[in-house]
mmCIF file with all atom_site columns, C-alpha atoms in Angstrom:
data_model
loop_
_atom_site.group_PDB
_atom_site.id
_atom_site.type_symbol
_atom_site.label_atom_id
_atom_site.label_alt_id
_atom_site.label_comp_id
_atom_site.label_asym_id
_atom_site.label_entity_id
_atom_site.label_seq_id
_atom_site.pdbx_PDB_ins_code
_atom_site.Cartn_x
_atom_site.Cartn_y
_atom_site.Cartn_z
_atom_site.occupancy
_atom_site.B_iso_or_equiv
_atom_site.pdbx_formal_charge
_atom_site.auth_seq_id
_atom_site.auth_comp_id
_atom_site.auth_asym_id
_atom_site.auth_atom_id
_atom_site.pdbx_PDB_model_num
ATOM 1   C CA . UNK A 1 1   ? 0.059   4.457   -35.589 1.00 0.00 ? 13  UNK A CA 1
ATOM 2   C CA . UNK A 1 2   ? -0.270  6.813   -32.635 1.00 0.00 ? 14  UNK A CA 1
ATOM 3   C CA . UNK A 1 3   ? -2.456  4.902   -30.264 1.00 0.00 ? 15  UNK A CA 1
ATOM 4   C CA . UNK A 1 4   ? -2.319  2.536   -27.335 1.00 0.00 ? 16  UNK A CA 1
ATOM 5   C CA . UNK A 1 5   ? -4.753  -0.362  -27.566 1.00 0.00 ? 17  UNK A CA 1
ATOM 6   C CA . UNK A 1 6   ? -6.085  -2.450  -24.705 1.00 0.00 ? 18  UNK A CA 1
ATOM 7   C CA . UNK A 1 7   ? -7.990  -5.707  -24.686 1.00 0.00 ? 19  UNK A CA 1
ATOM 8   C CA . UNK A 1 8   ? -10.460 -6.737  -23.524 1.00 0.00 ? 20  UNK A CA 1
ATOM 9   C CA . UNK A 1 9   ? -12.611 -3.628  -23.107 1.00 0.00 ? 21  UNK A CA 1
ATOM 10  C CA . UNK A 1 10  ? -14.640 -5.272  -20.341 1.00 0.00 ? 22  UNK A CA 1
ATOM 11  C CA . UNK A 1 11  ? -13.832 -8.260  -18.134 1.00 0.00 ? 23  UNK A CA 1
ATOM 12  C CA . UNK A 1 12  ? -15.916 -9.992  -15.472 1.00 0.00 ? 24  UNK A CA 1
ATOM 13  C CA . UNK A 1 13  ? -14.162 -12.629 -13.393 1.00 0.00 ? 25  UNK A CA 1
ATOM 14  C CA . UNK A 1 14  ? -14.661 -14.633 -10.257 1.00 0.00 ? 26  UNK A CA 1
ATOM 15  C CA . UNK A 1 15  ? -12.255 -14.596 -7.367  1.00 0.00 ? 27  UNK A CA 1
ATOM 16  C CA . UNK A 1 16  ? -10.770 -17.954 -8.353  1.00 0.00 ? 28  UNK A CA 1
ATOM 17  C CA . UNK A 1 17  ? -10.247 -17.158 -12.031 1.00 0.00 ? 29  UNK A CA 1
ATOM 18  C CA . UNK A 1 18  ? -7.012  -16.385 -13.844 1.00 0.00 ? 30  UNK A CA 1
ATOM 19  C CA . UNK A 1 19  ? -7.197  -13.789 -16.600 1.00 0.00 ? 31  UNK A CA 1
ATOM 20  C CA . UNK A 1 20  ? -4.885  -11.403 -18.422 1.00 0.00 ? 32  UNK A CA 1
ATOM 21  C CA . UNK A 1 21  ? -5.120  -7.840  -19.675 1.00 0.00 ? 33  UNK A CA 1
ATOM 22  C CA . UNK A 1 22  ? -3.229  -6.883  -22.794 1.00 0.00 ? 34  UNK A CA 1
ATOM 23  C CA . UNK A 1 23  ? -1.786  -3.547  -23.907 1.00 0.00 ? 35  UNK A CA 1
ATOM 24  C CA . UNK A 1 24  ? -0.073  -2.805  -27.201 1.00 0.00 ? 36  UNK A CA 1
ATOM 25  C CA . UNK A 1 25  ? 1.579   0.205   -28.828 1.00 0.00 ? 37  UNK A CA 1
ATOM 26  C CA . UNK A 1 26  ? 3.553   0.606   -32.037 1.00 0.00 ? 38  UNK A CA 1
ATOM 27  C CA . UNK A 1 27  ? 4.951   4.085   -31.467 1.00 0.00 ? 39  UNK A CA 1
ATOM 28  C CA . UNK A 1 28  ? 8.400   2.848   -30.500 1.00 0.00 ? 40  UNK A CA 1
ATOM 29  C CA . UNK A 1 29  ? 7.900   3.902   -26.891 1.00 0.00 ? 41  UNK A CA 1
ATOM 30  C CA . UNK A 1 30  ? 10.201  2.081   -24.485 1.00 0.00 ? 42  UNK A CA 1
ATOM 31  C CA . UNK A 1 31  ? 8.439   3.019   -21.236 1.00 0.00 ? 43  UNK A CA 1
ATOM 32  C CA . UNK A 1 32  ? 5.081   1.455   -20.431 1.00 0.00 ? 44  UNK A CA 1
ATOM 33  C CA . UNK A 1 33  ? 2.799   1.801   -17.432 1.00 0.00 ? 45  UNK A CA 1
ATOM 34  C CA . UNK A 1 34  ? -0.114  0.121   -15.688 1.00 0.00 ? 46  UNK A CA 1
ATOM 35  C CA . UNK A 1 35  ? -2.522  2.271   -13.697 1.00 0.00 ? 47  UNK A CA 1
ATOM 36  C CA . UNK A 1 36  ? -5.582  1.386   -11.629 1.00 0.00 ? 48  UNK A CA 1
ATOM 37  C CA . UNK A 1 37  ? -8.415  3.901   -11.503 1.00 0.00 ? 49  UNK A CA 1
ATOM 38  C CA . UNK A 1 38  ? -11.370 3.730   -9.129  1.00 0.00 ? 50  UNK A CA 1
ATOM 39  C CA . UNK A 1 39  ? -14.519 5.768   -9.739  1.00 0.00 ? 51  UNK A CA 1
ATOM 40  C CA . UNK A 1 40  ? -14.134 9.513   -9.216  1.00 0.00 ? 52  UNK A CA 1
ATOM 41  C CA . UNK A 1 41  ? -10.398 9.144   -8.472  1.00 0.00 ? 53  UNK A CA 1
ATOM 42  C CA . UNK A 1 42  ? -7.243  9.900   -10.442 1.00 0.00 ? 54  UNK A CA 1
ATOM 43  C CA . UNK A 1 43  ? -5.215  7.035   -11.940 1.00 0.00 ? 55  UNK A CA 1
ATOM 44  C CA . UNK A 1 44  ? -3.012  5.276   -9.415  1.00 0.00 ? 56  UNK A CA 1
ATOM 45  C CA . UNK A 1 45  ? 0.350   4.016   -10.649 1.00 0.00 ? 57  UNK A CA 1
ATOM 46  C CA . UNK A 1 46  ? 0.916   0.262   -10.332 1.00 0.00 ? 58  UNK A CA 1
ATOM 47  C CA . UNK A 1 47  ? 3.935   -0.704  -12.473 1.00 0.00 ? 59  UNK A CA 1
ATOM 48  C CA . UNK A 1 48  ? 6.479   0.909   -14.766 1.00 0.00 ? 60  UNK A CA 1
ATOM 49  C CA . UNK A 1 49  ? 8.504   -0.904  -17.398 1.00 0.00 ? 61  UNK A CA 1
ATOM 50  C CA . UNK A 1 50  ? 11.521  0.767   -18.942 1.00 0.00 ? 62  UNK A CA 1
ATOM 51  C CA . UNK A 1 51  ? 13.228  -0.984  -21.877 1.00 0.00 ? 63  UNK A CA 1
ATOM 52  C CA . UNK A 1 52  ? 11.217  -4.109  -21.074 1.00 0.00 ? 64  UNK A CA 1
ATOM 53  C CA . UNK A 1 53  ? 12.509  -4.254  -17.501 1.00 0.00 ? 65  UNK A CA 1
ATOM 54  C CA . UNK A 1 54  ? 10.326  -3.671  -14.467 1.00 0.00 ? 66  UNK A CA 1
ATOM 55  C CA . UNK A 1 55  ? 11.569  -0.461  -12.902 1.00 0.00 ? 67  UNK A CA 1
ATOM 56  C CA . UNK A 1 56  ? 8.779   0.442   -10.492 1.00 0.00 ? 68  UNK A CA 1
ATOM 57  C CA . UNK A 1 57  ? 6.348   -1.698  -8.536  1.00 0.00 ? 69  UNK A CA 1
ATOM 58  C CA . UNK A 1 58  ? 4.225   0.505   -6.307  1.00 0.00 ? 70  UNK A CA 1
ATOM 59  C CA . UNK A 1 59  ? 3.737   -2.147  -3.626  1.00 0.00 ? 71  UNK A CA 1
ATOM 60  C CA . UNK A 1 60  ? 1.060   -3.878  -5.660  1.00 0.00 ? 72  UNK A CA 1
ATOM 61  C CA . UNK A 1 61  ? -0.277  -7.199  -4.264  1.00 0.00 ? 73  UNK A CA 1
ATOM 62  C CA . UNK A 1 62  ? 1.190   -10.312 -5.867  1.00 0.00 ? 74  UNK A CA 1
ATOM 63  C CA . UNK A 1 63  ? -2.200  -11.284 -7.290  1.00 0.00 ? 75  UNK A CA 1
ATOM 64  C CA . UNK A 1 64  ? -1.291  -8.743  -10.011 1.00 0.00 ? 76  UNK A CA 1
ATOM 65  C CA . UNK A 1 65  ? 1.632   -9.934  -12.122 1.00 0.00 ? 77  UNK A CA 1
ATOM 66  C CA . UNK A 1 66  ? 2.954   -7.733  -14.948 1.00 0.00 ? 78  UNK A CA 1
ATOM 67  C CA . UNK A 1 67  ? 4.868   -8.958  -17.962 1.00 0.00 ? 79  UNK A CA 1
ATOM 68  C CA . UNK A 1 68  ? 6.573   -7.138  -20.835 1.00 0.00 ? 80  UNK A CA 1
ATOM 69  C CA . UNK A 1 69  ? 7.383   -9.763  -23.490 1.00 0.00 ? 81  UNK A CA 1
ATOM 70  C CA . UNK A 1 70  ? 8.663   -7.216  -26.028 1.00 0.00 ? 82  UNK A CA 1
ATOM 71  C CA . UNK A 1 71  ? 8.903   -3.485  -26.603 1.00 0.00 ? 83  UNK A CA 1
ATOM 72  C CA . UNK A 1 72  ? 5.354   -3.233  -27.991 1.00 0.00 ? 84  UNK A CA 1
ATOM 73  C CA . UNK A 1 73  ? 3.415   -5.418  -25.607 1.00 0.00 ? 85  UNK A CA 1
ATOM 74  C CA . UNK A 1 74  ? 2.511   -5.222  -21.941 1.00 0.00 ? 86  UNK A CA 1
ATOM 75  C CA . UNK A 1 75  ? 0.410   -7.770  -20.065 1.00 0.00 ? 87  UNK A CA 1
ATOM 76  C CA . UNK A 1 76  ? -1.155  -7.789  -16.631 1.00 0.00 ? 88  UNK A CA 1
ATOM 77  C CA . UNK A 1 77  ? -1.894  -11.259 -15.291 1.00 0.00 ? 89  UNK A CA 1
ATOM 78  C CA . UNK A 1 78  ? -4.649  -11.498 -12.696 1.00 0.00 ? 90  UNK A CA 1
ATOM 79  C CA . UNK A 1 79  ? -5.176  -14.297 -10.196 1.00 0.00 ? 91  UNK A CA 1
ATOM 80  C CA . UNK A 1 80  ? -7.291  -14.682 -7.076  1.00 0.00 ? 92  UNK A CA 1
ATOM 81  C CA . UNK A 1 81  ? -8.533  -11.109 -7.201  1.00 0.00 ? 93  UNK A CA 1
ATOM 82  C CA . UNK A 1 82  ? -10.812 -9.524  -4.636  1.00 0.00 ? 94  UNK A CA 1
ATOM 83  C CA . UNK A 1 83  ? -14.003 -7.541  -5.284  1.00 0.00 ? 95  UNK A CA 1
ATOM 84  C CA . UNK A 1 84  ? -12.171 -4.358  -4.268  1.00 0.00 ? 96  UNK A CA 1
ATOM 85  C CA . UNK A 1 85  ? -9.892  -4.856  -7.289  1.00 0.00 ? 97  UNK A CA 1
ATOM 86  C CA . UNK A 1 86  ? -12.812 -3.933  -9.533  1.00 0.00 ? 98  UNK A CA 1
ATOM 87  C CA . UNK A 1 87  ? -11.707 -0.793  -11.385 1.00 0.00 ? 99  UNK A CA 1
ATOM 88  C CA . UNK A 1 88  ? -10.677 0.663   -14.736 1.00 0.00 ? 100 UNK A CA 1
ATOM 89  C CA . UNK A 1 89  ? -7.171  -0.525  -15.618 1.00 0.00 ? 101 UNK A CA 1
ATOM 90  C CA . UNK A 1 90  ? -5.272  1.865   -17.834 1.00 0.00 ? 102 UNK A CA 1
ATOM 91  C CA . UNK A 1 91  ? -2.127  1.284   -19.817 1.00 0.00 ? 103 UNK A CA 1
ATOM 92  C CA . UNK A 1 92  ? 0.110   4.123   -20.949 1.00 0.00 ? 104 UNK A CA 1
ATOM 93  C CA . UNK A 1 93  ? 3.336   4.515   -22.874 1.00 0.00 ? 105 UNK A CA 1
ATOM 94  C CA . UNK A 1 94  ? 5.990   7.192   -23.110 1.00 0.00 ? 106 UNK A CA 1
ATOM 95  C CA . UNK A 1 95  ? 8.738   8.025   -25.553 1.00 0.00 ? 107 UNK A CA 1
ATOM 96  C CA . UNK A 1 96  ? 12.094  7.771   -23.806 1.00 0.00 ? 108 UNK A CA 1
ATOM 97  C CA . UNK A 1 97  ? 14.953  10.121  -24.561 1.00 0.00 ? 109 UNK A CA 1
ATOM 98  C CA . UNK A 1 98  ? 12.774  13.235  -24.542 1.00 0.00 ? 110 UNK A CA 1
ATOM 99  C CA . UNK A 1 99  ? 12.285  15.466  -21.568 1.00 0.00 ? 111 UNK A CA 1
ATOM 100 C CA . UNK A 1 100 ? 8.622   16.213  -21.328 1.00 0.00 ? 112 UNK A CA 1
ATOM 101 C CA . UNK A 1 101 ? 7.387   12.780  -20.226 1.00 0.00 ? 113 UNK A CA 1
ATOM 102 C CA . UNK A 1 102 ? 4.014   12.974  -21.958 1.00 0.00 ? 114 UNK A CA 1
ATOM 103 C CA . UNK A 1 103 ? 2.200   9.697   -21.514 1.00 0.00 ? 115 UNK A CA 1
ATOM 104 C CA . UNK A 1 104 ? -0.173  8.241   -24.083 1.00 0.00 ? 116 UNK A CA 1
ATOM 105 C CA . UNK A 1 105 ? -3.088  6.360   -22.562 1.00 0.00 ? 117 UNK A CA 1
ATOM 106 C CA . UNK A 1 106 ? -5.124  3.456   -23.825 1.00 0.00 ? 118 UNK A CA 1
ATOM 107 C CA . UNK A 1 107 ? -8.928  3.309   -23.471 1.00 0.00 ? 119 UNK A CA 1
ATOM 108 C CA . UNK A 1 108 ? -8.727  1.005   -20.467 1.00 0.00 ? 120 UNK A CA 1
ATOM 109 C CA . UNK A 1 109 ? -10.171 -2.338  -19.407 1.00 0.00 ? 121 UNK A CA 1
ATOM 110 C CA . UNK A 1 110 ? -13.181 -2.192  -17.088 1.00 0.00 ? 122 UNK A CA 1
ATOM 111 C CA . UNK A 1 111 ? -12.679 -5.071  -14.642 1.00 0.00 ? 123 UNK A CA 1
ATOM 112 C CA . UNK A 1 112 ? -15.425 -6.423  -12.398 1.00 0.00 ? 124 UNK A CA 1
ATOM 113 C CA . UNK A 1 113 ? -14.547 -9.055  -9.791  1.00 0.00 ? 125 UNK A CA 1
ATOM 114 C CA . UNK A 1 114 ? -17.490 -11.014 -8.435  1.00 0.00 ? 126 UNK A CA 1
ATOM 115 C CA . UNK B 2 1   ? 8.570   16.110  -3.828  1.00 0.00 ? 15  UNK B CA 1
ATOM 116 C CA . UNK B 2 2   ? 6.012   17.161  -6.368  1.00 0.00 ? 16  UNK B CA 1
ATOM 117 C CA . UNK B 2 3   ? 2.290   17.605  -5.917  1.00 0.00 ? 17  UNK B CA 1
ATOM 118 C CA . UNK B 2 4   ? -0.730  19.027  -7.684  1.00 0.00 ? 18  UNK B CA 1
ATOM 119 C CA . UNK B 2 5   ? -3.822  20.626  -6.210  1.00 0.00 ? 19  UNK B CA 1
ATOM 120 C CA . UNK B 2 6   ? -6.969  21.085  -8.233  1.00 0.00 ? 20  UNK B CA 1
ATOM 121 C CA . UNK B 2 7   ? -9.357  23.526  -6.625  1.00 0.00 ? 21  UNK B CA 1
ATOM 122 C CA . UNK B 2 8   ? -12.955 22.430  -6.930  1.00 0.00 ? 22  UNK B CA 1
ATOM 123 C CA . UNK B 2 9   ? -13.907 18.814  -7.457  1.00 0.00 ? 23  UNK B CA 1
ATOM 124 C CA . UNK B 2 10  ? -16.932 19.897  -9.477  1.00 0.00 ? 24  UNK B CA 1
ATOM 125 C CA . UNK B 2 11  ? -17.412 22.944  -11.696 1.00 0.00 ? 25  UNK B CA 1
ATOM 126 C CA . UNK B 2 12  ? -20.671 23.731  -13.447 1.00 0.00 ? 26  UNK B CA 1
ATOM 127 C CA . UNK B 2 13  ? -21.006 26.287  -16.255 1.00 0.00 ? 27  UNK B CA 1
ATOM 128 C CA . UNK B 2 14  ? -23.645 27.227  -18.793 1.00 0.00 ? 28  UNK B CA 1
ATOM 129 C CA . UNK B 2 15  ? -23.122 26.502  -22.444 1.00 0.00 ? 29  UNK B CA 1
ATOM 130 C CA . UNK B 2 16  ? -21.253 29.437  -23.994 1.00 0.00 ? 30  UNK B CA 1
ATOM 131 C CA . UNK B 2 17  ? -19.789 30.590  -20.669 1.00 0.00 ? 31  UNK B CA 1
ATOM 132 C CA . UNK B 2 18  ? -16.126 30.778  -19.747 1.00 0.00 ? 32  UNK B CA 1
ATOM 133 C CA . UNK B 2 19  ? -14.546 27.605  -18.420 1.00 0.00 ? 33  UNK B CA 1
ATOM 134 C CA . UNK B 2 20  ? -11.877 28.007  -15.724 1.00 0.00 ? 34  UNK B CA 1
ATOM 135 C CA . UNK B 2 21  ? -10.380 24.948  -14.033 1.00 0.00 ? 35  UNK B CA 1
ATOM 136 C CA . UNK B 2 22  ? -7.723  25.647  -11.438 1.00 0.00 ? 36  UNK B CA 1
ATOM 137 C CA . UNK B 2 23  ? -4.461  23.812  -10.874 1.00 0.00 ? 37  UNK B CA 1
ATOM 138 C CA . UNK B 2 24  ? -1.623  24.694  -8.519  1.00 0.00 ? 38  UNK B CA 1
ATOM 139 C CA . UNK B 2 25  ? 1.570   22.709  -8.364  1.00 0.00 ? 39  UNK B CA 1
ATOM 140 C CA . UNK B 2 26  ? 4.468   22.218  -6.033  1.00 0.00 ? 40  UNK B CA 1
ATOM 141 C CA . UNK B 2 27  ? 7.845   21.270  -7.433  1.00 0.00 ? 41  UNK B CA 1
ATOM 142 C CA . UNK B 2 28  ? 11.442  21.730  -6.363  1.00 0.00 ? 42  UNK B CA 1
ATOM 143 C CA . UNK B 2 29  ? 12.625  21.611  -9.972  1.00 0.00 ? 43  UNK B CA 1
ATOM 144 C CA . UNK B 2 30  ? 11.242  23.202  -13.145 1.00 0.00 ? 44  UNK B CA 1
ATOM 145 C CA . UNK B 2 31  ? 8.129   21.173  -13.814 1.00 0.00 ? 45  UNK B CA 1
ATOM 146 C CA . UNK B 2 32  ? 6.476   19.725  -16.843 1.00 0.00 ? 46  UNK B CA 1
ATOM 147 C CA . UNK B 2 33  ? 2.721   20.262  -16.540 1.00 0.00 ? 47  UNK B CA 1
ATOM 148 C CA . UNK B 2 34  ? -0.154  18.548  -18.288 1.00 0.00 ? 48  UNK B CA 1
ATOM 149 C CA . UNK B 2 35  ? -3.920  18.717  -18.563 1.00 0.00 ? 49  UNK B CA 1
ATOM 150 C CA . UNK B 2 36  ? -5.703  15.493  -19.469 1.00 0.00 ? 50  UNK B CA 1
ATOM 151 C CA . UNK B 2 37  ? -9.409  14.997  -20.147 1.00 0.00 ? 51  UNK B CA 1
ATOM 152 C CA . UNK B 2 38  ? -11.325 11.793  -19.463 1.00 0.00 ? 52  UNK B CA 1
ATOM 153 C CA . UNK B 2 39  ? -14.779 11.065  -20.841 1.00 0.00 ? 53  UNK B CA 1
ATOM 154 C CA . UNK B 2 40  ? -16.862 8.394   -19.066 1.00 0.00 ? 54  UNK B CA 1
ATOM 155 C CA . UNK B 2 41  ? -15.399 4.892   -19.327 1.00 0.00 ? 55  UNK B CA 1
ATOM 156 C CA . UNK B 2 42  ? -12.546 6.063   -21.518 1.00 0.00 ? 56  UNK B CA 1
ATOM 157 C CA . UNK B 2 43  ? -8.822  6.588   -21.139 1.00 0.00 ? 57  UNK B CA 1
ATOM 158 C CA . UNK B 2 44  ? -7.079  9.897   -20.626 1.00 0.00 ? 58  UNK B CA 1
ATOM 159 C CA . UNK B 2 45  ? -6.525  12.217  -23.579 1.00 0.00 ? 59  UNK B CA 1
ATOM 160 C CA . UNK B 2 46  ? -3.910  14.940  -23.518 1.00 0.00 ? 60  UNK B CA 1
ATOM 161 C CA . UNK B 2 47  ? -5.383  18.430  -23.848 1.00 0.00 ? 61  UNK B CA 1
ATOM 162 C CA . UNK B 2 48  ? -2.135  20.389  -23.600 1.00 0.00 ? 62  UNK B CA 1
ATOM 163 C CA . UNK B 2 49  ? 1.269   20.436  -21.939 1.00 0.00 ? 63  UNK B CA 1
ATOM 164 C CA . UNK B 2 50  ? 3.777   22.948  -20.650 1.00 0.00 ? 64  UNK B CA 1
ATOM 165 C CA . UNK B 2 51  ? 7.412   22.143  -21.340 1.00 0.00 ? 65  UNK B CA 1
ATOM 166 C CA . UNK B 2 52  ? 9.005   25.587  -20.756 1.00 0.00 ? 66  UNK B CA 1
ATOM 167 C CA . UNK B 2 53  ? 8.880   26.629  -24.417 1.00 0.00 ? 67  UNK B CA 1
ATOM 168 C CA . UNK B 2 54  ? 6.079   29.164  -23.893 1.00 0.00 ? 68  UNK B CA 1
ATOM 169 C CA . UNK B 2 55  ? 4.066   30.174  -20.851 1.00 0.00 ? 69  UNK B CA 1
ATOM 170 C CA . UNK B 2 56  ? 0.755   30.338  -22.740 1.00 0.00 ? 70  UNK B CA 1
ATOM 171 C CA . UNK B 2 57  ? -0.042  26.926  -24.094 1.00 0.00 ? 71  UNK B CA 1
ATOM 172 C CA . UNK B 2 58  ? -2.788  26.229  -26.593 1.00 0.00 ? 72  UNK B CA 1
ATOM 173 C CA . UNK B 2 59  ? -4.337  22.799  -26.730 1.00 0.00 ? 73  UNK B CA 1
ATOM 174 C CA . UNK B 2 60  ? -7.029  20.883  -28.504 1.00 0.00 ? 74  UNK B CA 1
ATOM 175 C CA . UNK B 2 61  ? -10.738 21.716  -28.551 1.00 0.00 ? 75  UNK B CA 1
ATOM 176 C CA . UNK B 2 62  ? -10.131 25.430  -27.897 1.00 0.00 ? 76  UNK B CA 1
ATOM 177 C CA . UNK B 2 63  ? -8.539  24.983  -24.467 1.00 0.00 ? 77  UNK B CA 1
ATOM 178 C CA . UNK B 2 64  ? -5.490  26.881  -23.290 1.00 0.00 ? 78  UNK B CA 1
ATOM 179 C CA . UNK B 2 65  ? -3.496  27.221  -20.083 1.00 0.00 ? 79  UNK B CA 1
ATOM 180 C CA . UNK B 2 66  ? -1.026  29.736  -18.752 1.00 0.00 ? 80  UNK B CA 1
ATOM 181 C CA . UNK B 2 67  ? 2.010   28.789  -16.682 1.00 0.00 ? 81  UNK B CA 1
ATOM 182 C CA . UNK B 2 68  ? 2.568   31.334  -13.902 1.00 0.00 ? 82  UNK B CA 1
ATOM 183 C CA . UNK B 2 69  ? 5.695   30.546  -11.941 1.00 0.00 ? 83  UNK B CA 1
ATOM 184 C CA . UNK B 2 70  ? 5.106   33.296  -9.370  1.00 0.00 ? 84  UNK B CA 1
ATOM 185 C CA . UNK B 2 71  ? 1.704   31.821  -8.531  1.00 0.00 ? 85  UNK B CA 1
ATOM 186 C CA . UNK B 2 72  ? 2.748   28.165  -9.101  1.00 0.00 ? 86  UNK B CA 1
ATOM 187 C CA . UNK B 2 73  ? -0.380  27.819  -11.206 1.00 0.00 ? 87  UNK B CA 1
ATOM 188 C CA . UNK B 2 74  ? -1.387  26.251  -14.498 1.00 0.00 ? 88  UNK B CA 1
ATOM 189 C CA . UNK B 2 75  ? -5.099  27.018  -14.844 1.00 0.00 ? 89  UNK B CA 1
ATOM 190 C CA . UNK B 2 76  ? -7.080  25.674  -17.791 1.00 0.00 ? 90  UNK B CA 1
ATOM 191 C CA . UNK B 2 77  ? -9.462  27.961  -19.664 1.00 0.00 ? 91  UNK B CA 1
ATOM 192 C CA . UNK B 2 78  ? -11.830 27.927  -22.602 1.00 0.00 ? 92  UNK B CA 1
ATOM 193 C CA . UNK B 2 79  ? -13.705 31.061  -23.674 1.00 0.00 ? 93  UNK B CA 1
ATOM 194 C CA . UNK B 2 80  ? -16.987 29.368  -24.526 1.00 0.00 ? 94  UNK B CA 1
ATOM 195 C CA . UNK B 2 81  ? -18.122 26.023  -23.090 1.00 0.00 ? 95  UNK B CA 1
ATOM 196 C CA . UNK B 2 82  ? -19.745 23.420  -25.275 1.00 0.00 ? 96  UNK B CA 1
ATOM 197 C CA . UNK B 2 83  ? -21.917 20.543  -24.119 1.00 0.00 ? 97  UNK B CA 1
ATOM 198 C CA . UNK B 2 84  ? -19.272 18.123  -25.386 1.00 0.00 ? 98  UNK B CA 1
ATOM 199 C CA . UNK B 2 85  ? -16.762 19.579  -22.881 1.00 0.00 ? 99  UNK B CA 1
ATOM 200 C CA . UNK B 2 86  ? -18.528 17.806  -20.005 1.00 0.00 ? 100 UNK B CA 1
ATOM 201 C CA . UNK B 2 87  ? -15.923 15.393  -18.641 1.00 0.00 ? 101 UNK B CA 1
ATOM 202 C CA . UNK B 2 88  ? -13.370 14.841  -15.880 1.00 0.00 ? 102 UNK B CA 1
ATOM 203 C CA . UNK B 2 89  ? -10.213 16.936  -16.112 1.00 0.00 ? 103 UNK B CA 1
ATOM 204 C CA . UNK B 2 90  ? -6.900  16.020  -14.506 1.00 0.00 ? 104 UNK B CA 1
ATOM 205 C CA . UNK B 2 91  ? -3.895  18.264  -14.000 1.00 0.00 ? 105 UNK B CA 1
ATOM 206 C CA . UNK B 2 92  ? -0.568  16.439  -13.698 1.00 0.00 ? 106 UNK B CA 1
ATOM 207 C CA . UNK B 2 93  ? 3.069   17.317  -13.012 1.00 0.00 ? 107 UNK B CA 1
ATOM 208 C CA . UNK B 2 94  ? 6.268   15.518  -13.893 1.00 0.00 ? 108 UNK B CA 1
ATOM 209 C CA . UNK B 2 95  ? 9.811   16.338  -12.913 1.00 0.00 ? 109 UNK B CA 1
ATOM 210 C CA . UNK B 2 96  ? 11.297  14.846  -16.040 1.00 0.00 ? 110 UNK B CA 1
ATOM 211 C CA . UNK B 2 97  ? 14.092  12.388  -15.989 1.00 0.00 ? 111 UNK B CA 1
ATOM 212 C CA . UNK B 2 98  ? 14.230  8.729   -16.849 1.00 0.00 ? 112 UNK B CA 1
ATOM 213 C CA . UNK B 2 99  ? 11.209  7.594   -14.866 1.00 0.00 ? 113 UNK B CA 1
ATOM 214 C CA . UNK B 2 100 ? 8.844   10.249  -16.160 1.00 0.00 ? 114 UNK B CA 1
ATOM 215 C CA . UNK B 2 101 ? 6.146   9.527   -13.632 1.00 0.00 ? 115 UNK B CA 1
ATOM 216 C CA . UNK B 2 102 ? 3.073   11.722  -13.617 1.00 0.00 ? 116 UNK B CA 1
ATOM 217 C CA . UNK B 2 103 ? 1.674   13.032  -10.349 1.00 0.00 ? 117 UNK B CA 1
ATOM 218 C CA . UNK B 2 104 ? -2.046  13.635  -10.816 1.00 0.00 ? 118 UNK B CA 1
ATOM 219 C CA . UNK B 2 105 ? -4.387  16.024  -9.098  1.00 0.00 ? 119 UNK B CA 1
ATOM 220 C CA . UNK B 2 106 ? -7.654  14.662  -7.769  1.00 0.00 ? 120 UNK B CA 1
ATOM 221 C CA . UNK B 2 107 ? -9.574  15.804  -10.821 1.00 0.00 ? 121 UNK B CA 1
ATOM 222 C CA . UNK B 2 108 ? -12.333 18.287  -11.562 1.00 0.00 ? 122 UNK B CA 1
ATOM 223 C CA . UNK B 2 109 ? -15.621 17.205  -13.040 1.00 0.00 ? 123 UNK B CA 1
ATOM 224 C CA . UNK B 2 110 ? -16.949 19.778  -15.498 1.00 0.00 ? 124 UNK B CA 1
ATOM 225 C CA . UNK B 2 111 ? -20.693 19.926  -16.093 1.00 0.00 ? 125 UNK B CA 1
ATOM 226 C CA . UNK B 2 112 ? -22.151 22.070  -18.869 1.00 0.00 ? 126 UNK B CA 1
ATOM 227 C CA . UNK B 2 113 ? -25.767 23.219  -18.610 1.00 0.00 ? 127 UNK B CA 1
ATOM 228 C CA . UNK B 2 114 ? -27.790 23.978  -21.729 1.00 0.00 ? 128 UNK B CA 1
#
């Protein structure tokens, strides 16, 4: 299995809702990432998990809450989002212990906040 | 600090013509360099990567890139464009190390005319 999967593919939520995005990989990668991507922009790093521990939080608002319950799974919990949070949310993983740092990306979740 | 500059936010070529997408990098250490492709509403797919093994790197779908240290460039080329090559292309740099973060360029949208 050489892919990163993300669910759901699309999500529409109101500003008072609570929802979660899920990311899974079975490649044995121990680094996992959340990115936010707005239209016509490159991906913007949000969080990095290394060996299931949060290692980087790029000053993301607390309405985004990441969780890494095990080495294969990464969640992003969403609460009280704003319309400007509408974007494509990408998950990625990387094999640790090698030098080149290639990241494998999932297909993304298209989030719309009403 | 590392950075990537992609010259030209939009490149348009005719089907069968040469594709040239430009990427210049800045890095204080030997870099790892990547080209990713993104089709609409999809995640990023790795086209090719430079990891110091060879300066001319061949990737998927007939793409290749040449690492030129003297010019700090890593331009992406394909001899003959196909309609299916129309997509957004991102150049990225990583310094290696435990964090393995990718620094992305702003992207180049490739259009292919019939």
